[in-house]
């Protein structure tokens, strides 16, 4: 495909639409791969896929392969799903929760998300879903953004306590956060300090992209 070849020289935008939730959704050929972006940040594939792959590798691919059920809060184009299924060859169930139905339409059209049989997609608010779900999960991936903004509820102790109760023994939370200023640094450190050290181990991974910091929480058996 000629667009793919030329994208090694210059990014080629092939799709753009306005979205009530994400403001702008763009699909672009960049360095030979399709990426999904909002107005100011990468939503799927590209740098975001590298970030979450780094977090999954830190947890351990061998551990992930033994898991039964993974919850993904914030699906966008589904790059982390592709990492799990295509690269790690994870065979268990994935439940993906995405608030923006237009984003899912784009993900299905350009990234074939609806062809992944083990993926159950739920159009819902992440906060609402977490309150309602009766399931327990081996891994909860939190990747919820509105462009470069992260909703405040993600950092509230109530939400932290709730997602921790949804973890199976020895389960993990992988939380992708964005650091744009010192206030965000303070926010992340406060978040870590509120995790119960008797029941959970928590760490922040050194940044591999400029603005993203990963927090990993592990439930101690």
PDB file of C-alpha atoms in Angstrom:
ATOM      1  CA  UNK A   1       0.000   0.000   0.000  1.00  0.00           C
ATOM      2  CA  UNK A   2       1.450   3.300  -1.149  1.00  0.00           C
ATOM      3  CA  UNK A   3       0.215   5.257   1.908  1.00  0.00           C
ATOM      4  CA  UNK A   4       1.973   2.827   4.232  1.00  0.00           C
ATOM      5  CA  UNK A   5       5.248   3.221   2.319  1.00  0.00           C
ATOM      6  CA  UNK A   6       5.090   7.037   2.259  1.00  0.00           C
ATOM      7  CA  UNK A   7       4.216   7.111   5.982  1.00  0.00           C
ATOM      8  CA  UNK A   8       7.856   6.305   6.781  1.00  0.00           C
ATOM      9  CA  UNK A   9       8.661   9.748   5.379  1.00  0.00           C
ATOM     10  CA  UNK A  10       5.635  11.747   6.526  1.00  0.00           C
ATOM     11  CA  UNK A  11       2.475  10.821   8.522  1.00  0.00           C
ATOM     12  CA  UNK A  12      -0.574  10.392   6.275  1.00  0.00           C
ATOM     13  CA  UNK A  13      -3.987  11.094   7.810  1.00  0.00           C
ATOM     14  CA  UNK A  14      -6.684   8.854   6.332  1.00  0.00           C
ATOM     15  CA  UNK A  15      -9.633   9.515   8.657  1.00  0.00           C
ATOM     16  CA  UNK A  16     -10.823  12.355  10.887  1.00  0.00           C
ATOM     17  CA  UNK A  17     -14.111  12.952  12.639  1.00  0.00           C
ATOM     18  CA  UNK A  18     -15.520  14.954  15.520  1.00  0.00           C
ATOM     19  CA  UNK A  19     -16.645  13.006  18.550  1.00  0.00           C
ATOM     20  CA  UNK A  20     -18.834  14.264  21.381  1.00  0.00           C
ATOM     21  CA  UNK A  21     -16.575  12.520  23.920  1.00  0.00           C
ATOM     22  CA  UNK A  22     -13.088  12.662  22.410  1.00  0.00           C
ATOM     23  CA  UNK A  23     -13.521  15.925  20.444  1.00  0.00           C
ATOM     24  CA  UNK A  24     -11.516  14.680  17.464  1.00  0.00           C
ATOM     25  CA  UNK A  25     -10.653  11.123  16.370  1.00  0.00           C
ATOM     26  CA  UNK A  26      -7.938  10.693  13.742  1.00  0.00           C
ATOM     27  CA  UNK A  27      -6.512   7.605  12.044  1.00  0.00           C
ATOM     28  CA  UNK A  28      -3.058   8.098  10.545  1.00  0.00           C
ATOM     29  CA  UNK A  29      -0.435   6.009   8.791  1.00  0.00           C
ATOM     30  CA  UNK A  30       2.824   6.704  10.681  1.00  0.00           C
ATOM     31  CA  UNK A  31       6.081   4.787  10.240  1.00  0.00           C
ATOM     32  CA  UNK A  32       4.288   1.980   8.444  1.00  0.00           C
ATOM     33  CA  UNK A  33       1.523   1.416  10.992  1.00  0.00           C
ATOM     34  CA  UNK A  34      -1.966   2.731  11.599  1.00  0.00           C
ATOM     35  CA  UNK A  35      -2.311   4.828  14.754  1.00  0.00           C
ATOM     36  CA  UNK A  36      -5.344   6.323  16.463  1.00  0.00           C
ATOM     37  CA  UNK A  37      -5.043   9.824  17.922  1.00  0.00           C
ATOM     38  CA  UNK A  38      -7.154  12.473  19.585  1.00  0.00           C
ATOM     39  CA  UNK A  39      -6.464  16.161  19.030  1.00  0.00           C
ATOM     40  CA  UNK A  40      -3.404  16.319  21.295  1.00  0.00           C
ATOM     41  CA  UNK A  41      -2.367  12.788  22.166  1.00  0.00           C
ATOM     42  CA  UNK A  42      -1.884   9.240  20.916  1.00  0.00           C
ATOM     43  CA  UNK A  43      -4.853   7.027  21.855  1.00  0.00           C
ATOM     44  CA  UNK A  44      -3.843   3.662  20.428  1.00  0.00           C
ATOM     45  CA  UNK A  45      -0.874   2.041  18.741  1.00  0.00           C
ATOM     46  CA  UNK A  46       2.255   4.204  18.388  1.00  0.00           C
ATOM     47  CA  UNK A  47       3.656   5.464  21.694  1.00  0.00           C
ATOM     48  CA  UNK A  48       0.692   4.276  23.781  1.00  0.00           C
ATOM     49  CA  UNK A  49       1.177   0.682  22.663  1.00  0.00           C
ATOM     50  CA  UNK A  50       4.868   0.899  23.664  1.00  0.00           C
ATOM     51  CA  UNK A  51       3.931   2.259  27.092  1.00  0.00           C
ATOM     52  CA  UNK A  52       1.387  -0.454  27.931  1.00  0.00           C
ATOM     53  CA  UNK A  53       3.578  -3.202  26.448  1.00  0.00           C
ATOM     54  CA  UNK A  54       6.321  -2.035  28.822  1.00  0.00           C
ATOM     55  CA  UNK A  55       3.902  -2.340  31.755  1.00  0.00           C
ATOM     56  CA  UNK A  56       2.733  -5.801  30.704  1.00  0.00           C
ATOM     57  CA  UNK A  57       6.321  -6.958  30.295  1.00  0.00           C
ATOM     58  CA  UNK A  58       7.061  -5.701  33.817  1.00  0.00           C
ATOM     59  CA  UNK A  59       4.181  -7.795  35.198  1.00  0.00           C
ATOM     60  CA  UNK A  60       5.484 -10.774  33.212  1.00  0.00           C
ATOM     61  CA  UNK A  61       4.121 -12.384  30.067  1.00  0.00           C
ATOM     62  CA  UNK A  62       4.300 -15.807  31.746  1.00  0.00           C
ATOM     63  CA  UNK A  63       1.966 -14.603  34.537  1.00  0.00           C
ATOM     64  CA  UNK A  64      -0.435 -13.027  32.018  1.00  0.00           C
ATOM     65  CA  UNK A  65      -0.691 -16.284  30.052  1.00  0.00           C
ATOM     66  CA  UNK A  66      -2.017 -18.010  33.198  1.00  0.00           C
ATOM     67  CA  UNK A  67      -4.759 -15.425  33.783  1.00  0.00           C
ATOM     68  CA  UNK A  68      -8.463 -16.150  33.169  1.00  0.00           C
ATOM     69  CA  UNK A  69     -10.016 -12.693  32.878  1.00  0.00           C
ATOM     70  CA  UNK A  70      -8.586  -9.246  32.098  1.00  0.00           C
ATOM     71  CA  UNK A  71     -10.544  -5.987  32.448  1.00  0.00           C
ATOM     72  CA  UNK A  72      -9.582  -3.020  30.274  1.00  0.00           C
ATOM     73  CA  UNK A  73     -10.991   0.357  31.296  1.00  0.00           C
ATOM     74  CA  UNK A  74     -10.604   2.622  28.245  1.00  0.00           C
ATOM     75  CA  UNK A  75     -10.366   0.731  24.962  1.00  0.00           C
ATOM     76  CA  UNK A  76      -9.937   3.404  22.246  1.00  0.00           C
ATOM     77  CA  UNK A  77      -8.458   1.587  19.223  1.00  0.00           C
ATOM     78  CA  UNK A  78      -7.601  -1.492  21.262  1.00  0.00           C
ATOM     79  CA  UNK A  79      -3.822  -1.558  20.874  1.00  0.00           C
ATOM     80  CA  UNK A  80      -3.340  -3.203  24.282  1.00  0.00           C
ATOM     81  CA  UNK A  81      -5.843  -5.892  23.235  1.00  0.00           C
ATOM     82  CA  UNK A  82      -3.714  -6.582  20.137  1.00  0.00           C
ATOM     83  CA  UNK A  83      -0.597  -6.769  22.342  1.00  0.00           C
ATOM     84  CA  UNK A  84      -2.316  -9.288  24.621  1.00  0.00           C
ATOM     85  CA  UNK A  85      -3.758 -11.458  21.835  1.00  0.00           C
ATOM     86  CA  UNK A  86      -1.173 -11.202  19.029  1.00  0.00           C
ATOM     87  CA  UNK A  87       2.113 -10.736  20.894  1.00  0.00           C
ATOM     88  CA  UNK A  88       1.592 -12.429  24.265  1.00  0.00           C
ATOM     89  CA  UNK A  89      -0.878 -14.959  22.757  1.00  0.00           C
ATOM     90  CA  UNK A  90      -3.219 -14.605  25.734  1.00  0.00           C
ATOM     91  CA  UNK A  91      -6.176 -16.994  25.410  1.00  0.00           C
ATOM     92  CA  UNK A  92      -8.415 -15.912  28.306  1.00  0.00           C
ATOM     93  CA  UNK A  93     -11.354 -13.518  28.374  1.00  0.00           C
ATOM     94  CA  UNK A  94     -10.925  -9.753  27.908  1.00  0.00           C
ATOM     95  CA  UNK A  95     -13.679  -7.324  28.899  1.00  0.00           C
ATOM     96  CA  UNK A  96     -13.147  -3.872  27.398  1.00  0.00           C
ATOM     97  CA  UNK A  97     -15.091  -0.872  28.695  1.00  0.00           C
ATOM     98  CA  UNK A  98     -15.230   2.253  26.502  1.00  0.00           C
ATOM     99  CA  UNK A  99     -17.502   5.256  26.991  1.00  0.00           C
ATOM    100  CA  UNK A 100     -17.193   6.576  23.423  1.00  0.00           C
ATOM    101  CA  UNK A 101     -19.263   4.473  21.009  1.00  0.00           C
ATOM    102  CA  UNK A 102     -17.883   6.447  18.044  1.00  0.00           C
ATOM    103  CA  UNK A 103     -14.371   5.416  19.076  1.00  0.00           C
ATOM    104  CA  UNK A 104     -15.409   1.752  18.978  1.00  0.00           C
ATOM    105  CA  UNK A 105     -16.898   2.190  15.490  1.00  0.00           C
ATOM    106  CA  UNK A 106     -13.525   3.521  14.301  1.00  0.00           C
ATOM    107  CA  UNK A 107     -11.652   0.734  16.125  1.00  0.00           C
ATOM    108  CA  UNK A 108     -13.824  -1.900  14.442  1.00  0.00           C
ATOM    109  CA  UNK A 109     -13.477  -0.320  10.984  1.00  0.00           C
ATOM    110  CA  UNK A 110      -9.723   0.322  10.968  1.00  0.00           C
ATOM    111  CA  UNK A 111      -8.313  -2.082  13.574  1.00  0.00           C
ATOM    112  CA  UNK A 112     -10.754  -5.051  13.317  1.00  0.00           C
ATOM    113  CA  UNK A 113     -11.457  -5.067  17.039  1.00  0.00           C
ATOM    114  CA  UNK A 114     -14.792  -6.831  16.493  1.00  0.00           C
ATOM    115  CA  UNK A 115     -12.929  -9.807  14.964  1.00  0.00           C
ATOM    116  CA  UNK A 116     -11.310 -10.709  18.323  1.00  0.00           C
ATOM    117  CA  UNK A 117     -13.594 -13.439  19.673  1.00  0.00           C
ATOM    118  CA  UNK A 118     -12.357 -13.425  23.276  1.00  0.00           C
ATOM    119  CA  UNK A 119     -13.019  -9.669  23.593  1.00  0.00           C
ATOM    120  CA  UNK A 120     -16.328  -8.509  25.065  1.00  0.00           C
ATOM    121  CA  UNK A 121     -16.856  -4.785  24.414  1.00  0.00           C
ATOM    122  CA  UNK A 122     -19.068  -2.800  26.787  1.00  0.00           C
ATOM    123  CA  UNK A 123     -20.117   0.789  26.013  1.00  0.00           C
ATOM    124  CA  UNK A 124     -20.229   2.308  29.494  1.00  0.00           C
ATOM    125  CA  UNK A 125     -18.611   4.792  31.832  1.00  0.00           C
ATOM    126  CA  UNK A 126     -15.639   3.137  33.587  1.00  0.00           C
ATOM    127  CA  UNK A 127     -16.772   4.399  37.001  1.00  0.00           C
ATOM    128  CA  UNK A 128     -20.313   3.060  36.516  1.00  0.00           C
ATOM    129  CA  UNK A 129     -19.063  -0.286  35.235  1.00  0.00           C
ATOM    130  CA  UNK A 130     -16.703  -0.771  38.166  1.00  0.00           C
ATOM    131  CA  UNK A 131     -19.564  -0.133  40.602  1.00  0.00           C
ATOM    132  CA  UNK A 132     -21.848  -2.648  38.862  1.00  0.00           C
ATOM    133  CA  UNK A 133     -19.606  -5.550  37.879  1.00  0.00           C
ATOM    134  CA  UNK A 134     -19.889  -8.779  39.849  1.00  0.00           C
ATOM    135  CA  UNK A 135     -16.797 -10.357  38.266  1.00  0.00           C
ATOM    136  CA  UNK A 136     -13.286 -10.612  39.658  1.00  0.00           C
ATOM    137  CA  UNK A 137     -10.249 -10.066  37.463  1.00  0.00           C
ATOM    138  CA  UNK A 138      -6.622 -11.197  37.320  1.00  0.00           C
ATOM    139  CA  UNK A 139      -5.553  -7.932  35.686  1.00  0.00           C
ATOM    140  CA  UNK A 140      -7.235  -4.533  35.473  1.00  0.00           C
ATOM    141  CA  UNK A 141      -5.716  -2.119  32.948  1.00  0.00           C
ATOM    142  CA  UNK A 142      -6.760   1.517  33.470  1.00  0.00           C
ATOM    143  CA  UNK A 143      -6.195   3.675  30.405  1.00  0.00           C
ATOM    144  CA  UNK A 144      -8.896   6.339  30.641  1.00  0.00           C
ATOM    145  CA  UNK A 145      -8.295   9.692  28.964  1.00  0.00           C
ATOM    146  CA  UNK A 146     -10.331  12.488  27.432  1.00  0.00           C
ATOM    147  CA  UNK A 147      -7.671  13.856  25.090  1.00  0.00           C
ATOM    148  CA  UNK A 148      -4.861  14.750  27.559  1.00  0.00           C
ATOM    149  CA  UNK A 149      -7.198  14.966  30.576  1.00  0.00           C
ATOM    150  CA  UNK A 150      -7.662  12.216  33.129  1.00  0.00           C
ATOM    151  CA  UNK A 151     -11.022  12.207  34.956  1.00  0.00           C
ATOM    152  CA  UNK A 152     -10.645  13.023  38.660  1.00  0.00           C
ATOM    153  CA  UNK A 153     -12.536   9.922  39.817  1.00  0.00           C
ATOM    154  CA  UNK A 154      -9.589   7.728  38.762  1.00  0.00           C
ATOM    155  CA  UNK A 155      -7.514   9.120  41.641  1.00  0.00           C
ATOM    156  CA  UNK A 156     -10.195   9.122  44.334  1.00  0.00           C
ATOM    157  CA  UNK A 157      -9.654   6.665  47.183  1.00  0.00           C
ATOM    158  CA  UNK A 158     -13.184   5.308  46.771  1.00  0.00           C
ATOM    159  CA  UNK A 159     -12.420   4.233  43.194  1.00  0.00           C
ATOM    160  CA  UNK A 160      -9.006   2.844  44.161  1.00  0.00           C
ATOM    161  CA  UNK A 161     -10.561   0.762  46.958  1.00  0.00           C
ATOM    162  CA  UNK A 162     -13.299  -0.483  44.620  1.00  0.00           C
ATOM    163  CA  UNK A 163     -10.967  -1.687  41.859  1.00  0.00           C
ATOM    164  CA  UNK A 164      -8.752  -3.333  44.474  1.00  0.00           C
ATOM    165  CA  UNK A 165     -11.769  -5.375  45.658  1.00  0.00           C
ATOM    166  CA  UNK A 166     -12.275  -6.585  42.064  1.00  0.00           C
ATOM    167  CA  UNK A 167      -8.846  -8.230  41.955  1.00  0.00           C
ATOM    168  CA  UNK A 168      -8.374 -11.955  42.352  1.00  0.00           C
ATOM    169  CA  UNK A 169      -5.570 -13.110  44.662  1.00  0.00           C
ATOM    170  CA  UNK A 170      -2.169 -12.218  43.207  1.00  0.00           C
ATOM    171  CA  UNK A 171      -3.947 -10.013  40.628  1.00  0.00           C
ATOM    172  CA  UNK A 172      -2.530  -6.831  39.139  1.00  0.00           C
ATOM    173  CA  UNK A 173      -3.645  -3.301  38.310  1.00  0.00           C
ATOM    174  CA  UNK A 174      -1.782  -1.521  35.497  1.00  0.00           C
ATOM    175  CA  UNK A 175      -2.621   2.191  35.584  1.00  0.00           C
ATOM    176  CA  UNK A 176      -1.423   4.489  32.799  1.00  0.00           C
ATOM    177  CA  UNK A 177      -1.214   8.108  34.007  1.00  0.00           C
ATOM    178  CA  UNK A 178      -0.185  11.346  32.339  1.00  0.00           C
ATOM    179  CA  UNK A 179       2.200  13.800  34.026  1.00  0.00           C
ATOM    180  CA  UNK A 180       2.040  17.306  32.561  1.00  0.00           C
ATOM    181  CA  UNK A 181       3.036  19.387  35.597  1.00  0.00           C
ATOM    182  CA  UNK A 182       4.196  19.165  39.212  1.00  0.00           C
ATOM    183  CA  UNK A 183       0.619  18.927  40.490  1.00  0.00           C
ATOM    184  CA  UNK A 184       0.300  15.640  38.603  1.00  0.00           C
ATOM    185  CA  UNK A 185       3.488  14.361  40.263  1.00  0.00           C
ATOM    186  CA  UNK A 186       2.005  15.188  43.658  1.00  0.00           C
ATOM    187  CA  UNK A 187      -1.295  13.522  42.671  1.00  0.00           C
ATOM    188  CA  UNK A 188       0.440  10.265  41.725  1.00  0.00           C
ATOM    189  CA  UNK A 189       2.476  10.134  44.926  1.00  0.00           C
ATOM    190  CA  UNK A 190      -0.624  10.755  47.019  1.00  0.00           C
ATOM    191  CA  UNK A 191      -2.363   7.936  45.124  1.00  0.00           C
ATOM    192  CA  UNK A 192       0.482   5.506  45.897  1.00  0.00           C
ATOM    193  CA  UNK A 193       0.456   6.521  49.570  1.00  0.00           C
ATOM    194  CA  UNK A 194      -3.240   5.537  49.900  1.00  0.00           C
ATOM    195  CA  UNK A 195      -2.673   1.917  48.850  1.00  0.00           C
ATOM    196  CA  UNK A 196      -2.829  -0.532  51.777  1.00  0.00           C
ATOM    197  CA  UNK A 197       0.750  -1.908  52.076  1.00  0.00           C
ATOM    198  CA  UNK A 198      -0.413  -4.974  54.025  1.00  0.00           C
ATOM    199  CA  UNK A 199      -2.564  -6.194  51.135  1.00  0.00           C
ATOM    200  CA  UNK A 200      -0.929  -4.666  48.062  1.00  0.00           C
ATOM    201  CA  UNK A 201       2.507  -3.933  46.653  1.00  0.00           C
ATOM    202  CA  UNK A 202       2.715  -0.814  44.497  1.00  0.00           C
ATOM    203  CA  UNK A 203       5.404   0.704  42.313  1.00  0.00           C
ATOM    204  CA  UNK A 204       5.838   3.393  39.699  1.00  0.00           C
ATOM    205  CA  UNK A 205       7.803   2.496  36.582  1.00  0.00           C
ATOM    206  CA  UNK A 206      10.444   4.881  35.228  1.00  0.00           C
ATOM    207  CA  UNK A 207       8.994   6.804  32.315  1.00  0.00           C
ATOM    208  CA  UNK A 208       9.750   5.582  28.810  1.00  0.00           C
ATOM    209  CA  UNK A 209       7.709   8.287  27.085  1.00  0.00           C
ATOM    210  CA  UNK A 210       7.958  11.891  28.232  1.00  0.00           C
ATOM    211  CA  UNK A 211       4.576  12.336  29.916  1.00  0.00           C
ATOM    212  CA  UNK A 212       3.372   8.853  30.869  1.00  0.00           C
ATOM    213  CA  UNK A 213       3.965   7.203  34.228  1.00  0.00           C
ATOM    214  CA  UNK A 214       2.781   3.655  34.893  1.00  0.00           C
ATOM    215  CA  UNK A 215       1.612   2.538  38.321  1.00  0.00           C
ATOM    216  CA  UNK A 216       1.510  -1.209  39.019  1.00  0.00           C
ATOM    217  CA  UNK A 217      -0.424  -2.598  42.007  1.00  0.00           C
ATOM    218  CA  UNK A 218      -0.107  -6.270  42.958  1.00  0.00           C
ATOM    219  CA  UNK A 219      -2.496  -7.982  45.382  1.00  0.00           C
ATOM    220  CA  UNK A 220      -0.504 -10.047  47.858  1.00  0.00           C
ATOM    221  CA  UNK A 221      -1.914 -13.555  48.327  1.00  0.00           C
TER     222      UNK A 221
END
